[in-house]
Tab-separated table of C-alpha atoms in Angstrom:
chain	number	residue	atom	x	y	z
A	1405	UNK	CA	87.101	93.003	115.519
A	1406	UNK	CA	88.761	96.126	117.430
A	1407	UNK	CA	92.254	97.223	116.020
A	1408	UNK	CA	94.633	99.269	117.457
A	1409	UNK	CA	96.012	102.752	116.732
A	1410	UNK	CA	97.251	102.061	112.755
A	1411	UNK	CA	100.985	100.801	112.499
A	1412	UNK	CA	101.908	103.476	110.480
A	1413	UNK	CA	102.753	106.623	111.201
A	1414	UNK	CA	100.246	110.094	111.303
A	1415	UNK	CA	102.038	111.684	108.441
A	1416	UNK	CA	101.724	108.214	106.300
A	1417	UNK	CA	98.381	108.329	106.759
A	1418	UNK	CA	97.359	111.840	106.174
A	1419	UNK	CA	99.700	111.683	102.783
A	1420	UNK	CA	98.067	109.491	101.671
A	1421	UNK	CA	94.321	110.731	102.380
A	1422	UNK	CA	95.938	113.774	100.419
A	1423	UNK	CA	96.523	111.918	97.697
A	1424	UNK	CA	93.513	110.126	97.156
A	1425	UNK	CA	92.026	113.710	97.363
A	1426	UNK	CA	94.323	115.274	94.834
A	1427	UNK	CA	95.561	112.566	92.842
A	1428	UNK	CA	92.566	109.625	92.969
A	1429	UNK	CA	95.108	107.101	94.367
A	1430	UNK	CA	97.606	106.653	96.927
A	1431	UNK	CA	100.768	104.469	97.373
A	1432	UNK	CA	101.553	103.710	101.296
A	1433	UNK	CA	104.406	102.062	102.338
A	1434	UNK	CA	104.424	99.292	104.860
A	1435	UNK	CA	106.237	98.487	108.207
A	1436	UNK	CA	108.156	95.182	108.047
A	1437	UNK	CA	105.891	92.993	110.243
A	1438	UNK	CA	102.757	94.026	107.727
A	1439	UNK	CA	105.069	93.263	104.646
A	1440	UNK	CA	105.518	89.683	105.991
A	1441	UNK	CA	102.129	89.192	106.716
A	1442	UNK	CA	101.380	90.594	102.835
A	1443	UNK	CA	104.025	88.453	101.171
A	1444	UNK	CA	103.005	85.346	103.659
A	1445	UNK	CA	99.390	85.502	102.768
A	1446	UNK	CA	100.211	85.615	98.536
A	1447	UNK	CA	102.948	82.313	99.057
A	1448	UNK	CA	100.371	80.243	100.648
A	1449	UNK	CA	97.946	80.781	98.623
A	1450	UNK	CA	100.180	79.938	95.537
A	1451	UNK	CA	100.767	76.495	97.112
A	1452	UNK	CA	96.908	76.333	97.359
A	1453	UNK	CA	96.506	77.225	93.611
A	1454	UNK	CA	99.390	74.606	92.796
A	1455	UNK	CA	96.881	71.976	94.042
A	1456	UNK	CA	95.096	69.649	91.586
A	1457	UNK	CA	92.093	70.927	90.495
A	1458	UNK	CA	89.867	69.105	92.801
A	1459	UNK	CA	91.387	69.624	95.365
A	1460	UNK	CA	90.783	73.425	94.893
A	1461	UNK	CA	87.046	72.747	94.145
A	1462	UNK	CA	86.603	71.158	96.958
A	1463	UNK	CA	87.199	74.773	98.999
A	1464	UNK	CA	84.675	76.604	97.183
A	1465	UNK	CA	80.853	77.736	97.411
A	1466	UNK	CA	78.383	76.923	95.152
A	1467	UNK	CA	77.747	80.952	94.447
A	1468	UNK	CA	81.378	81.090	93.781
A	1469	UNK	CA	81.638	84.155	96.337
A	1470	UNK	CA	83.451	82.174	99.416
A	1471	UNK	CA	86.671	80.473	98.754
A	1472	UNK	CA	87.924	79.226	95.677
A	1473	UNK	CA	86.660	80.642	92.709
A	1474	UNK	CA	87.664	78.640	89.041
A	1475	UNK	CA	89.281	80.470	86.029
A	1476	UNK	CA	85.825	81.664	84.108
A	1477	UNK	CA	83.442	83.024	86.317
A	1478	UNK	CA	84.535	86.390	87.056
A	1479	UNK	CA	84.970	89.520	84.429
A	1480	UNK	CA	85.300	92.971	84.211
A	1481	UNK	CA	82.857	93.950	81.216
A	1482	UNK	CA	81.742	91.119	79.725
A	1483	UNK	CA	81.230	87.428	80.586
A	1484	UNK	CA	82.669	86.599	77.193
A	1485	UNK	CA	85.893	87.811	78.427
A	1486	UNK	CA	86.570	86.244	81.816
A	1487	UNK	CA	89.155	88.176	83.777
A	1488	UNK	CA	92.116	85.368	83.415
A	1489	UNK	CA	93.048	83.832	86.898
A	1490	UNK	CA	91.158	82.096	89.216
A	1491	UNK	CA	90.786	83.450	92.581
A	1492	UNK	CA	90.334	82.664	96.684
A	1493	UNK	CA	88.412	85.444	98.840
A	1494	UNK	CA	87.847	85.851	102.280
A	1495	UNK	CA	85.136	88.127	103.990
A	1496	UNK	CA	85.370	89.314	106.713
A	1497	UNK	CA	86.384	86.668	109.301
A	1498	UNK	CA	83.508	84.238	108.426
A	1499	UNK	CA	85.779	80.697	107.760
A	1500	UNK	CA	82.102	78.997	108.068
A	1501	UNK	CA	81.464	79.991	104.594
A	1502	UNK	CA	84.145	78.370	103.008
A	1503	UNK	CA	83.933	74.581	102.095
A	1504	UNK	CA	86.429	72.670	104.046
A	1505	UNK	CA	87.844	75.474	105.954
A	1506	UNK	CA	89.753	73.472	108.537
A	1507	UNK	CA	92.068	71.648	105.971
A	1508	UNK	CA	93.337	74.834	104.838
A	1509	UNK	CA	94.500	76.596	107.717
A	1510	UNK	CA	97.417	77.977	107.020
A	1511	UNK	CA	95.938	79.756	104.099
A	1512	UNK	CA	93.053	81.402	106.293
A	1513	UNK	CA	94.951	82.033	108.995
A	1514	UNK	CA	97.956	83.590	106.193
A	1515	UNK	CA	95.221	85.366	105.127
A	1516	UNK	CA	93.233	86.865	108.309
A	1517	UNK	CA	96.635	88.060	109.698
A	1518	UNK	CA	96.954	90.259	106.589
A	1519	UNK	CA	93.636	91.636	107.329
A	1520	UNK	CA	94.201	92.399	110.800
A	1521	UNK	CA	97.420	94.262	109.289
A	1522	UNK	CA	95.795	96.539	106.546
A	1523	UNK	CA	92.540	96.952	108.144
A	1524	UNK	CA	93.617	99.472	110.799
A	1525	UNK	CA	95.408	101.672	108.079
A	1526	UNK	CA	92.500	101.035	105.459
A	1527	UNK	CA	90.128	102.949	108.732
A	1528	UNK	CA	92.411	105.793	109.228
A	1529	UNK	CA	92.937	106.829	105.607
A	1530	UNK	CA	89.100	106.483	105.565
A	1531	UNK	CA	88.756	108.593	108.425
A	1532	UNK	CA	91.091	110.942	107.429
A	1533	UNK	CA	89.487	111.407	103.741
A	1534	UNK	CA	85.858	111.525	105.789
A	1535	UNK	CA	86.970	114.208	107.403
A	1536	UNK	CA	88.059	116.606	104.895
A	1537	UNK	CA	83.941	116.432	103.980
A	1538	UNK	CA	83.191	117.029	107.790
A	1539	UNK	CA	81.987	113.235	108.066
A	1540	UNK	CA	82.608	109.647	110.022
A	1541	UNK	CA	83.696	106.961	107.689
A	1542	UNK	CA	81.312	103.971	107.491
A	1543	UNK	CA	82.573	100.524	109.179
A	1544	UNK	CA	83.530	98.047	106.714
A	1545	UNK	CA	84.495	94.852	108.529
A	1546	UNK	CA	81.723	92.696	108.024
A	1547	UNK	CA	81.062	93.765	104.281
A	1548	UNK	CA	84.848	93.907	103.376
A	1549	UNK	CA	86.483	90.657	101.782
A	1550	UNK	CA	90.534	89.687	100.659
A	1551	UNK	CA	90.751	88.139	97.286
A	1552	UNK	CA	93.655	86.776	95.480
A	1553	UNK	CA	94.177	86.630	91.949
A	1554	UNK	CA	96.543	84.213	90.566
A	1555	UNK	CA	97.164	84.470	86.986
A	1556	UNK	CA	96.895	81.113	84.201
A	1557	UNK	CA	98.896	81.061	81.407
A	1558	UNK	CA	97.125	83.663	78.456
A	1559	UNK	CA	97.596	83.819	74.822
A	1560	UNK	CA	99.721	86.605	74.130
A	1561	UNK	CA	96.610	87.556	71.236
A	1562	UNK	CA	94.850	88.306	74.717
A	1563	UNK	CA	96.132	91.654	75.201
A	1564	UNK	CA	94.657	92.305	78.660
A	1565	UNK	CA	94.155	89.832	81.594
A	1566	UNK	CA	91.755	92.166	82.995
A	1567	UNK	CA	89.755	94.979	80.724
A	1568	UNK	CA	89.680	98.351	81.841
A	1569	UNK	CA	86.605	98.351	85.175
A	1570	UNK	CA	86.144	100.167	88.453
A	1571	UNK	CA	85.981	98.081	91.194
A	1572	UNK	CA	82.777	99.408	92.610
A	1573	UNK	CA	84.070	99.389	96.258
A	1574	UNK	CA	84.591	101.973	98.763
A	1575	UNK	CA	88.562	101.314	98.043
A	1576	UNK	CA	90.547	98.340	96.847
A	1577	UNK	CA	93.647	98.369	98.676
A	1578	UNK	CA	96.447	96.297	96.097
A	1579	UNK	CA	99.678	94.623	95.976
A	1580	UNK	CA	100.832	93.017	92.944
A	1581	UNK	CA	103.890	90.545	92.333
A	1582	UNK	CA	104.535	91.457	88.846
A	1583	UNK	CA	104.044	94.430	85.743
A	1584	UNK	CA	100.735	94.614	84.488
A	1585	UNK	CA	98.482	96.728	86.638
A	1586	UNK	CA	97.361	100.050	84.663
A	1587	UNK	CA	95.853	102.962	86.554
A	1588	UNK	CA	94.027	105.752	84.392
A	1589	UNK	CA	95.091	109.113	85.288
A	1590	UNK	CA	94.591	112.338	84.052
A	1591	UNK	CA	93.751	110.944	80.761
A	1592	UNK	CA	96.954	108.827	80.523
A	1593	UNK	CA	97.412	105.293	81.304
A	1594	UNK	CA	100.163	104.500	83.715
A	1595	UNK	CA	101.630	101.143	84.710
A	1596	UNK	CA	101.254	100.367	88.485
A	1597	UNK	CA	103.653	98.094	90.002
A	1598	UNK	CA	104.085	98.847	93.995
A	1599	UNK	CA	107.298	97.955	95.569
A	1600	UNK	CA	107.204	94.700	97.770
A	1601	UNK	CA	106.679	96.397	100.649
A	1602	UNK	CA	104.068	98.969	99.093
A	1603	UNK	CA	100.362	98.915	98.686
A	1604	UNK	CA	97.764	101.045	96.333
A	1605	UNK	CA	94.864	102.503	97.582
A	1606	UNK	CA	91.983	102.652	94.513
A	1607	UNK	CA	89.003	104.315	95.169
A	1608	UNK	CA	85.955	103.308	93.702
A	1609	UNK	CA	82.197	104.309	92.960
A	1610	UNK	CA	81.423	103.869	96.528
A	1611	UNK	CA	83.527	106.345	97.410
A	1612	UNK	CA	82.643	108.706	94.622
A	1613	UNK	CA	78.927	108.631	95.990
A	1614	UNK	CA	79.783	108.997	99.656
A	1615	UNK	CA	81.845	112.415	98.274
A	1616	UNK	CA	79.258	113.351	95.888
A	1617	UNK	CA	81.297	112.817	92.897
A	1618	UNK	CA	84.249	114.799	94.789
A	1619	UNK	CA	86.864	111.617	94.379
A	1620	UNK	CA	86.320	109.660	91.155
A	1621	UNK	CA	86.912	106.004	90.646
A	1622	UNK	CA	89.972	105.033	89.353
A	1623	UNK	CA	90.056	103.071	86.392
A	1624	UNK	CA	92.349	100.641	85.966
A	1625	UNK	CA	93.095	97.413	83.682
A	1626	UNK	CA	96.251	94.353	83.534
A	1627	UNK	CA	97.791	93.800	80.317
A	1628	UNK	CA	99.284	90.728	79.694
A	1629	UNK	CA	102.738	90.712	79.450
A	1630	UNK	CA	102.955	86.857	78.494
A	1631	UNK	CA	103.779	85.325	81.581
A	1632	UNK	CA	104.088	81.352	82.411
A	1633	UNK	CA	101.721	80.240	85.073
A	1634	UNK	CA	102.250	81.764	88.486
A	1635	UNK	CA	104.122	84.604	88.021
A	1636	UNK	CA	101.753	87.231	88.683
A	1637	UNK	CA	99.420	87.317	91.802
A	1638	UNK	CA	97.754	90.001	92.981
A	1639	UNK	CA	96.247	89.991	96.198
A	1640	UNK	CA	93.176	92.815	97.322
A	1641	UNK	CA	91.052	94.122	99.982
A	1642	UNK	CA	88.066	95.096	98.740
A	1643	UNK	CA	86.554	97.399	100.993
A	1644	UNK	CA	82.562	97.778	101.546
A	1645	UNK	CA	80.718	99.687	103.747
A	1646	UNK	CA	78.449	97.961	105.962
A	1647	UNK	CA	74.761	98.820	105.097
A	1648	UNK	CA	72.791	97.378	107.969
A	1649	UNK	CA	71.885	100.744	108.396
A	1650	UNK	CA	70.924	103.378	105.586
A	1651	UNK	CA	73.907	104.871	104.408
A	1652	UNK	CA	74.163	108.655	103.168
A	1653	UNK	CA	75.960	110.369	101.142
A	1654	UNK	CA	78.479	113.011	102.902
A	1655	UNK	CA	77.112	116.054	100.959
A	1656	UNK	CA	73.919	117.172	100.076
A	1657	UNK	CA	72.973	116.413	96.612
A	1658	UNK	CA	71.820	119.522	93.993
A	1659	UNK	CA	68.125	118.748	95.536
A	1660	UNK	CA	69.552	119.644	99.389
A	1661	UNK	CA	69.371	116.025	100.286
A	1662	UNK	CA	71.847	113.376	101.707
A	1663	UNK	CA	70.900	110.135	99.050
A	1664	UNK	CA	70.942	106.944	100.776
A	1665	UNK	CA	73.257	104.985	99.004
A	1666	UNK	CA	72.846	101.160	99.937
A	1667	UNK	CA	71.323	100.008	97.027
A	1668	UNK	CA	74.453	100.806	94.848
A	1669	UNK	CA	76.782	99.196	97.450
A	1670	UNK	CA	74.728	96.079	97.443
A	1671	UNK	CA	74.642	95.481	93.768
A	1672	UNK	CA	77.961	96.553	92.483
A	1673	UNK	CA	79.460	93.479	92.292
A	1674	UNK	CA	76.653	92.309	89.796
A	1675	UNK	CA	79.318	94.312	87.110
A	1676	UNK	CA	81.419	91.381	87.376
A	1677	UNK	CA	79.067	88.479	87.561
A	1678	UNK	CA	79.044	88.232	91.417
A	1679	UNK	CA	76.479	87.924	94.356
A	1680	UNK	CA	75.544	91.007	96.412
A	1681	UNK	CA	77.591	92.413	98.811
A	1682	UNK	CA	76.300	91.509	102.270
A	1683	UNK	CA	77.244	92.259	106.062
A	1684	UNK	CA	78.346	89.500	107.308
């Protein structure tokens, strides 16, 4: 899909580019139209996840990568600690892979509008980044996906809903409803929590190959601060670049080559007990 010029302004954008550069993160603020979309998109999809439980089954893929995605399968270091929320993605724009896409329509369509509001912002801070290191950003439409986390209720002995992990992206761009996101930064751990009309921009190990090491992933984790059911979502854009084509690095590595770095796009999400990422 084509996009416009980005909704926010120049200086938005090239703050926060600077900020990913200098500080490994970046916190944008929205215009109001994209904060309705954002806070739209996360209250539908809690009156999804307030659905019986087969009802919610009955909207995702057998591979667990389209749709809904049960409480379990998902984790950030080990399977033996499942990250604790279930989940609903969306890549790209491809409805046809979720089960039973037509009787939740308000959710998809909640859902794609977001997209088509962060995805022209998510390109210029890429381009802007690519060209500090004289290069084009990669597209990342058709490997790029939303996802949703919506927290369960945790034993408070559980100390983090999510253990400390990269994301293994390009960027994950973040909004969260409630304390609990930690960032790692300069060797101290910092709570995250963006205003509601704020997002975070993460880089990951994507991005740390494309910039040959030059921005770093950002580490990050979500303690659990004992919550009831509900009352923390956090909804993401996980941002791929699409590898139809080989995809090199934007400096030359210490051999005087540009590495093609597919391979590591494709099987990130194996960290986390997930399929490939694809171009779809």
């Amino acid at each position: 899909m084509t996009h416009t010029a980005p909704p926010a302004a120049d200086t938005t954008i090239e703050q926060a580019a600077r900020d990913i550069l200098d500080q490994g993160y970046a916190v944008v603020k929205l215009r109001d139209v994209d904060a309705f979309n954002l806070h739209r998109a996360i209250s539908t999809a809690v009156e999804f996840f307030e659905r019986p439980q087969e009802d919610k089954n009955a909207h995702g893929s057998t591979d667990h990568n389209y749709g809904y995605r049960p409480f379990g399968i998902e984790y950030s270091v080990s399977p033996d600690r499942p990250d604790m929320n279930e989940c609903f993605t969306v890549w790209a724009s491809r409805l046809d892979l979720i089960p039973n896409a037509a009787d939740i329509e308000d959710l998809t369509d909640s859902f794609l509008s977001w997209r088509d509001s962060l995805a022209p912002i998510v390109k210029a801070v890429l381009d802007e980044v690519a060209r500090s290191f004289g290069a084009d950003a990669p597209a990342f439409e058709k490997a790029s996906y939303l996802q949703i986390n919506y927290c369960i209720p945790t034993p408070a002995e559980r100390d983090l809903l999510q253990d400390k992990h990269e994301d293994g992206h390009m960027v994950t761009v973040l909004h969260a409803t409630a304390p609990g996101l930690e960032i790692y930064t300069n060797d101290e751990i910092k709570p995250m929590l963006p205003a509601k009309d704020e997002i975070v921009i993460m880089p990951g190990s994507v991005l740390t190959a494309l910039s040959g090491g030059k921005i770093e992933p950002l580490y990050h984790q979500v303690r659990n601060h004992c919550l009831g059911e509900g009352e923390r979502q956090s909804l993401m854009y996980f941002v791929n670049p699409e590898i139809d084509e080989p995809l090199f690095g934007w400096l030359d590595s210490d051999e005087g080559e540009r590495v093609d770095i597919r391979e590591h796009v494709q099987n990130a999400p194996s960290m986390f007990g997930l399929p490939p990422v694809e171009a779809l």
